[in-house]
Coordinates of C-alpha atoms and ligand atoms in Angstrom, one line a residue:
M1 CA 72.8 -53.5 55.0
T2 CA 72.7 -56.8 57.0
H3 CA 75.0 -56.9 60.0
V4 CA 76.5 -60.2 61.1
V5 CA 76.8 -60.6 64.9
T6 CA 78.2 -63.6 66.8
L7 CA 75.6 -64.7 69.3
I8 CA 76.9 -66.6 72.3
P9 CA 73.9 -68.1 74.4
G10 CA 76.1 -68.7 77.5
D11 CA 75.4 -70.8 80.5
G12 CA 72.6 -71.1 83.1
T13 CA 69.9 -68.5 82.4
G14 CA 72.0 -67.2 79.5
P15 CA 70.1 -68.9 76.6
E16 CA 66.8 -67.5 77.8
I17 CA 67.9 -63.9 78.2
V18 CA 69.9 -64.1 74.9
E19 CA 66.8 -65.3 73.1
A20 CA 64.6 -62.5 74.6
T21 CA 67.3 -59.9 73.6
R22 CA 67.6 -61.3 70.1
R23 CA 63.9 -60.9 69.6
A24 CA 63.8 -57.4 71.0
I25 CA 66.8 -56.3 68.8
E26 CA 65.1 -57.8 65.7
A27 CA 62.0 -55.8 66.5
T28 CA 63.9 -52.6 66.0
G29 CA 63.9 -53.5 62.3
V30 CA 67.7 -53.6 62.0
E31 CA 68.7 -56.5 59.8
I32 CA 71.1 -58.9 61.6
R33 CA 72.3 -62.3 60.7
W34 CA 73.1 -64.2 63.9
D35 CA 76.1 -66.5 63.9
V36 CA 75.3 -68.7 66.9
Q37 CA 78.4 -70.0 68.6
D38 CA 79.1 -71.8 71.9
I39 CA 81.7 -70.7 74.4
G40 CA 81.9 -71.9 78.0
T41 CA 80.1 -74.9 79.5
A42 CA 78.0 -75.6 76.5
A43 CA 81.2 -75.7 74.3
I44 CA 82.9 -78.1 76.7
E45 CA 80.0 -80.5 76.4
K46 CA 79.9 -80.3 72.6
H47 CA 83.5 -79.7 71.7
G48 CA 85.6 -80.6 74.7
T49 CA 87.0 -77.1 75.1
P50 CA 85.5 -73.8 76.4
F51 CA 87.0 -72.0 73.4
P52 CA 86.3 -73.8 70.2
Q53 CA 88.3 -72.4 67.3
A54 CA 85.1 -71.9 65.2
A55 CA 83.6 -69.6 67.9
L56 CA 86.8 -67.6 68.2
D57 CA 87.1 -67.3 64.4
S58 CA 83.5 -66.1 64.3
V59 CA 84.0 -63.4 66.8
R60 CA 87.2 -62.3 65.0
R61 CA 85.5 -62.3 61.6
N62 CA 82.2 -60.5 62.7
K63 CA 83.9 -58.1 65.1
V64 CA 80.7 -57.8 67.2
A65 CA 79.4 -60.4 69.6
L66 CA 76.4 -60.5 72.0
K67 CA 77.2 -62.8 74.9
G68 CA 75.1 -64.4 77.6
P69 CA 76.8 -64.8 81.0
L70 CA 79.3 -67.6 81.4
T71 CA 79.6 -69.8 84.5
T72 CA 83.1 -69.5 85.9
E73 CA 83.9 -72.5 88.1
L74 CA 84.4 -75.0 85.4
G75 CA 87.6 -76.8 86.1
T76 CA 88.6 -75.7 82.6
G77 CA 92.2 -74.6 83.4
F78 CA 91.1 -71.0 82.9
R79 CA 90.7 -68.7 85.8
S80 CA 87.7 -67.2 84.1
V81 CA 86.4 -67.7 80.6
N82 CA 85.4 -64.1 80.6
V83 CA 88.9 -62.9 81.4
A84 CA 90.4 -65.3 78.8
L85 CA 88.0 -63.8 76.2
R86 CA 89.2 -60.3 77.1
K87 CA 92.8 -61.3 76.7
E88 CA 92.2 -63.3 73.4
F89 CA 90.8 -60.2 71.7
D90 CA 92.6 -57.5 73.7
L91 CA 89.3 -56.0 74.8
Y92 CA 91.0 -53.2 76.7
A93 CA 87.9 -51.1 77.4
N94 CA 85.1 -52.1 79.7
L95 CA 82.2 -49.7 79.2
R96 CA 79.6 -49.6 82.0
P97 CA 76.8 -47.0 81.7
A98 CA 74.8 -46.5 84.9
R99 CA 71.6 -44.5 84.5
T100 CA 68.6 -44.2 86.8
I101 CA 65.6 -45.9 85.3
K102 CA 62.1 -45.0 86.6
G103 CA 60.5 -48.1 88.1
V104 CA 63.8 -49.6 89.4
R105 CA 64.3 -49.2 93.1
A106 CA 67.6 -47.4 93.7
P107 CA 69.2 -45.7 96.7
V108 CA 69.8 -42.3 95.0
G109 CA 67.8 -40.3 92.5
D110 CA 69.4 -38.8 89.5
V111 CA 72.4 -40.8 88.1
D112 CA 73.6 -40.7 84.6
L113 CA 77.2 -42.0 84.5
V114 CA 79.4 -43.8 82.1
I115 CA 82.3 -45.8 83.6
V116 CA 85.2 -46.6 81.3
R117 CA 87.5 -49.2 83.0
E118 CA 90.8 -50.3 81.7
N119 CA 90.5 -54.1 81.3
I120 CA 93.9 -55.6 80.8
E121 CA 96.6 -54.1 83.1
D122 CA 97.0 -53.2 86.8
L123 CA 96.8 -55.6 89.7
Y124 CA 94.4 -57.8 87.6
A125 CA 97.0 -58.8 85.0
G126 CA 97.4 -62.0 87.0
I127 CA 101.1 -61.6 87.9
E128 CA 101.1 -63.1 91.3
F129 CA 103.5 -65.2 93.4
D130 CA 102.3 -67.6 96.0
L131 CA 103.8 -68.4 99.4
G132 CA 106.3 -71.2 99.4
T133 CA 107.2 -71.0 95.7
P134 CA 110.8 -70.5 94.5
E135 CA 109.5 -67.7 92.1
L136 CA 108.2 -65.8 95.2
A137 CA 111.7 -66.0 96.8
E138 CA 113.3 -64.8 93.6
V139 CA 110.9 -61.9 93.0
R140 CA 111.1 -60.8 96.6
A141 CA 114.9 -60.8 96.6
A142 CA 114.9 -58.8 93.3
I143 CA 112.4 -56.2 94.7
E144 CA 114.1 -55.9 98.0
K145 CA 117.4 -55.1 96.2
A146 CA 115.9 -52.7 93.6
A147 CA 113.5 -50.9 96.0
R148 CA 116.0 -50.9 98.9
T149 CA 113.3 -52.3 101.2
T150 CA 112.3 -55.5 103.0
I151 CA 109.2 -57.5 102.4
R152 CA 107.8 -59.8 105.1
H153 CA 108.7 -63.4 104.5
D154 CA 105.1 -64.5 105.0
A155 CA 103.8 -62.2 102.3
A156 CA 102.4 -63.3 98.9
I157 CA 103.1 -60.8 96.1
A158 CA 101.0 -59.4 93.3
I159 CA 102.4 -57.0 90.8
K160 CA 100.6 -53.8 89.6
Y161 CA 101.7 -52.4 86.3
I162 CA 100.3 -49.5 84.3
S163 CA 101.7 -48.6 80.9
E164 CA 101.8 -45.4 78.9
M165 CA 100.3 -47.2 75.9
G166 CA 97.5 -48.8 78.0
S167 CA 96.7 -45.6 79.7
K168 CA 96.7 -43.6 76.5
R169 CA 94.3 -45.8 74.7
I170 CA 91.8 -46.1 77.5
V171 CA 91.7 -42.4 78.1
E172 CA 91.4 -41.7 74.4
F173 CA 88.5 -44.2 74.4
A174 CA 86.8 -42.3 77.1
F175 CA 87.2 -39.0 75.3
D176 CA 86.1 -40.4 72.0
Y177 CA 83.1 -42.0 73.7
A178 CA 82.2 -38.6 75.3
R179 CA 82.5 -36.8 72.0
A180 CA 80.5 -39.4 70.1
N181 CA 77.7 -39.5 72.7
G182 CA 77.3 -35.8 73.5
R183 CA 78.9 -36.1 77.0
R184 CA 80.4 -32.9 78.5
K185 CA 83.1 -34.1 80.9
V186 CA 85.7 -36.8 81.5
T187 CA 87.0 -37.4 85.1
A188 CA 90.2 -39.5 85.5
V189 CA 90.2 -41.5 88.8
H190 CA 93.4 -42.5 90.4
K191 CA 95.5 -42.7 93.6
A192 CA 98.5 -40.8 92.3
N193 CA 99.1 -39.1 95.7
I194 CA 100.2 -42.5 97.0
M195 CA 101.1 -44.5 94.0
K196 CA 103.3 -41.9 92.4
F197 CA 104.7 -43.9 89.6
A198 CA 102.0 -46.3 88.4
D199 CA 99.0 -44.1 89.1
G200 CA 101.1 -41.0 88.5
L201 CA 101.8 -42.2 85.0
F202 CA 98.1 -42.8 84.4
L203 CA 97.2 -39.3 85.5
R204 CA 100.0 -37.7 83.5
V205 CA 98.9 -39.5 80.4
A206 CA 95.3 -38.6 81.0
R207 CA 96.2 -34.9 81.3
E208 CA 98.2 -35.1 78.0
V209 CA 95.3 -36.8 76.2
A210 CA 92.8 -34.3 77.6
E211 CA 94.7 -31.4 75.9
R212 CA 93.8 -32.9 72.5
Y213 CA 90.0 -32.7 73.4
P214 CA 89.5 -29.1 74.3
D215 CA 85.7 -29.4 73.6
I216 CA 85.4 -31.9 76.5
E217 CA 85.9 -30.8 80.1
F218 CA 88.5 -32.7 82.1
E219 CA 89.2 -33.1 85.8
D220 CA 90.7 -35.8 88.1
R221 CA 89.7 -37.3 91.4
I222 CA 91.3 -39.5 94.0
V223 CA 89.5 -42.8 94.1
D224 CA 88.4 -42.8 97.7
N225 CA 87.0 -39.3 97.4
M226 CA 85.4 -40.3 94.2
C227 CA 83.5 -43.1 95.9
M228 CA 82.1 -40.7 98.5
Q229 CA 81.2 -38.1 95.9
L230 CA 79.4 -40.6 93.8
V231 CA 77.1 -41.5 96.6
Q232 CA 76.5 -37.9 97.7
K233 CA 76.6 -35.9 94.4
P234 CA 76.5 -38.3 91.5
D235 CA 75.0 -35.6 89.3
L236 CA 78.4 -33.7 89.2
Y237 CA 79.9 -36.5 87.2
D238 CA 79.6 -37.7 83.6
V239 CA 82.2 -40.1 82.0
L240 CA 84.8 -41.6 84.5
V241 CA 88.0 -43.3 83.3
L242 CA 89.8 -45.6 85.6
P243 CA 92.6 -48.2 85.8
N244 CA 91.4 -51.8 86.1
L245 CA 91.1 -52.3 89.9
Y246 CA 89.4 -49.0 90.7
G247 CA 87.3 -49.4 87.6
D248 CA 86.1 -52.8 88.8
I249 CA 85.0 -51.5 92.2
V250 CA 83.6 -48.1 91.1
S251 CA 81.6 -49.6 88.2
D252 CA 79.8 -51.9 90.7
L253 CA 79.3 -48.9 93.0
A254 CA 77.7 -47.1 90.1
A255 CA 75.5 -50.1 89.3
G256 CA 74.4 -50.2 92.9
L257 CA 73.4 -46.5 92.7
V258 CA 70.9 -47.3 89.9
G259 CA 69.5 -50.5 91.3
G260 CA 72.0 -53.3 91.2
L261 CA 73.8 -55.6 88.8
G262 CA 70.5 -57.1 87.5
V263 CA 69.7 -54.0 85.4
A264 CA 73.2 -52.9 84.3
P265 CA 74.6 -53.5 80.8
G266 CA 78.3 -53.6 79.8
A267 CA 80.6 -54.0 76.9
N268 CA 84.2 -55.1 76.4
I269 CA 85.7 -53.3 73.5
G270 CA 89.0 -53.6 71.7
S271 CA 90.4 -52.0 68.6
E272 CA 89.0 -54.8 66.5
V273 CA 86.3 -56.6 68.4
A274 CA 83.5 -55.6 70.8
V275 CA 81.6 -58.0 73.0
F276 CA 78.3 -56.9 74.6
E277 CA 76.9 -58.5 77.8
A278 CA 75.0 -58.1 81.0
I279 CA 77.0 -57.4 84.2
H280 CA 75.2 -60.1 86.2
G281 CA 76.2 -63.8 86.1
S282 CA 74.4 -66.9 84.8
A283 CA 72.0 -67.2 87.9
P284 CA 72.1 -71.0 87.3
K285 CA 69.4 -71.7 90.0
Y286 CA 66.8 -70.1 87.8
A287 CA 67.9 -71.8 84.5
R288 CA 65.1 -73.0 82.2
Q289 CA 62.4 -71.3 84.4
N290 CA 61.6 -68.3 82.1
K291 CA 62.0 -66.2 85.3
V292 CA 64.9 -63.8 85.3
N293 CA 65.0 -60.3 84.0
P294 CA 66.6 -59.9 80.5
M295 CA 66.7 -56.1 80.6
A296 CA 70.5 -55.8 81.4
L297 CA 71.3 -57.8 78.3
M298 CA 68.7 -55.9 76.3
L299 CA 70.3 -52.6 77.3
A300 CA 73.7 -54.2 76.2
G301 CA 71.9 -54.9 72.9
S302 CA 71.1 -51.2 72.7
L303 CA 74.7 -50.3 73.3
M304 CA 75.6 -52.8 70.6
L305 CA 73.2 -51.2 68.0
R306 CA 74.8 -47.8 68.7
H307 CA 78.3 -49.3 68.3
M308 CA 77.2 -50.7 64.9
G309 CA 76.1 -47.3 63.8
E310 CA 72.4 -48.0 64.4
R311 CA 72.0 -45.2 66.8
K312 CA 68.2 -44.6 66.3
A313 CA 67.4 -48.3 66.8
G314 CA 69.5 -48.4 69.9
E315 CA 67.7 -45.4 71.4
R316 CA 64.3 -46.8 70.5
L317 CA 65.1 -50.1 72.2
E318 CA 66.4 -48.4 75.3
R319 CA 63.4 -46.1 75.5
S320 CA 61.0 -49.1 75.1
I321 CA 62.7 -51.0 77.9
E322 CA 62.5 -48.0 80.1
D323 CA 58.8 -47.4 79.3
V324 CA 57.9 -51.0 80.1
V325 CA 59.9 -50.9 83.4
S326 CA 58.5 -47.5 84.5
E327 CA 55.0 -48.7 83.8
G328 CA 55.8 -51.6 86.2
R329 CA 53.2 -54.0 84.9
D330 CA 54.9 -56.4 82.5
V331 CA 58.1 -56.8 84.5
T332 CA 59.9 -59.7 86.1
Y333 CA 59.8 -60.6 89.8
D334 CA 62.9 -58.7 90.7
L335 CA 61.3 -55.4 89.6
K336 CA 58.1 -55.9 91.6
A337 CA 57.7 -54.4 95.1
E338 CA 57.2 -57.9 96.5
R339 CA 59.3 -60.6 95.0
D340 CA 56.5 -63.2 95.1
D341 CA 54.0 -60.8 93.4
P342 CA 51.9 -63.2 91.2
T343 CA 51.6 -60.5 88.5
A344 CA 55.3 -60.7 87.6
V345 CA 55.9 -61.9 84.1
G346 CA 58.5 -64.2 82.7
T347 CA 61.7 -63.5 80.7
S348 CA 59.9 -64.1 77.4
E349 CA 56.8 -62.0 78.3
F350 CA 59.0 -59.1 79.3
A351 CA 60.6 -59.2 75.8
D352 CA 57.1 -59.4 74.3
A353 CA 56.1 -56.2 76.2
V354 CA 59.2 -54.4 74.9
I355 CA 58.6 -55.5 71.4
R356 CA 54.9 -54.4 71.5
R357 CA 56.2 -51.0 72.8
M358 CA 58.3 -50.7 69.7
G359 CA 55.2 -51.3 67.6
G360 CA 56.4 -54.9 66.8
R361 CA 54.2 -58.0 66.5
V362 CA 54.7 -60.8 69.0
H363 CA 54.5 -64.3 67.7
A364 CA 53.0 -66.9 70.0
Ligands
LIG401 P1 74.6 -64.1 89.4 O1 74.6 -62.7 88.9 O2 74.5 -65.1 88.4 O3 73.4 -64.3 90.4 C1 73.2 -63.9 91.7 C2 71.8 -63.7 92.0 O4 71.3 -62.4 91.4 C3 70.8 -64.7 91.4 O5 70.7 -65.9 92.2 C4 69.5 -63.9 91.3 O6 68.9 -63.9 92.5 C5 70.0 -62.5 90.9 N1 70.1 -62.3 89.5 C6 71.2 -62.3 88.7 N2 70.8 -62.0 87.4 C7 69.5 -61.8 87.4 C8 68.5 -61.5 86.4 N3 68.9 -61.3 85.2 N4 67.2 -61.3 86.8 C9 66.8 -61.5 88.1 N5 67.7 -61.8 89.1 C10 69.0 -62.0 88.7 O7 75.9 -64.2 90.3 P2 76.6 -65.6 90.9 O8 75.6 -66.5 91.4 O9 77.7 -65.0 91.8 O10 77.3 -66.2 89.6 C11 76.8 -67.3 88.9 C12 77.9 -67.7 87.8 O11 78.0 -66.6 86.9 C13 79.2 -67.9 88.4 O12 79.9 -69.0 87.8 C14 80.0 -66.6 88.0 O13 81.3 -66.8 87.9 C15 79.3 -66.3 86.7 N6 79.4 -64.8 86.3 C16 79.5 -64.6 85.0 C17 79.6 -63.2 84.6 C18 79.7 -63.0 83.1 O14 79.6 -63.9 82.3 N7 79.9 -61.7 82.7 C19 79.5 -62.2 85.5 C20 79.3 -62.5 86.8 C21 79.3 -63.8 87.2

């Protein structure tokens, strides 16, 4: 069966790492027809908008997209093209695996975590009121009356909301992921001791959902304690599920534990559409230099293959990337002990090494 995947080259170094990843995915033998679409800066130049209808229709139709990083500060009228994409397709789950890879310098040894972050709600929903606006005065007055409290007049306000529906679907996602991927435990992370209603709701819903998955262990942790434990005893944890704000911070912490953002894949998944990407940005200063490391996007490609039901191909791709990295020879500058090591290879040559590792032929 031929899969159809929307391919978004992205900005800066995006097109180079996307091309490297496309070639590596094709070398697994899985048949894919790539529907190439521009979103972001490239789309503004060609179509006058960062979100051309044709690109959005393609993602909606194909349901799976592989995306290069998008530059944010565009003056597009969007706070962030990435955030707008999440909202457009209701990509409520941010999946961020973090696993120690031999050959990647990392501060701690044995990490194998999967972070599941809620992507839509919480303090990041964008409900904010700025100083000096009539809306702020109105909201402050309403809150002061309802909460029988006072808020300083020189305070801006941001609203945190967490819903039952939003919590239920993200916790279910975490348990379903754990089940489908042979994981043993889900840990819900919160601050319900202080935020009794919003985080309290998240924790209550998590406990209710956990009862329906008796085959998977469940526990909860308070977010500050979780951070400390992740640094000291990461091996105690497996799948973590968190509301948006904590998920944002803890997923970067987990990426740091395994060697930084440059090696970490991610996916934004909704009930209809899934978009796979690297965690790092478009590194524009290295654009068109065949220099940066494509492994984070390649690992996202491996997640994508698994998501499409091509589990074996996903595992093979991941193993081949790890083999090349642990060997340490055909790797990009960032994975060498010295950053100016002249034996470092380029983006494209790293892909060649991964392809050869899978038994594939590299075309000059
Ligand atoms: P960045 O991740 O693009 O780059 C920071 C530095 O990290 C680079 O200068 C480089 O030294 C290193 N780096 C990043 N990726 C690397 C790779 N693959 N290989 C080797 N080294 C790598 O972060 P930034 O400079 O803060 O952001 C640049 C742009 O990307 C901004 O517009 C930002 O908003 C955007 N961004 C997009 C995404 C996304 O699309 N998901 C994520 C983060 C940032």
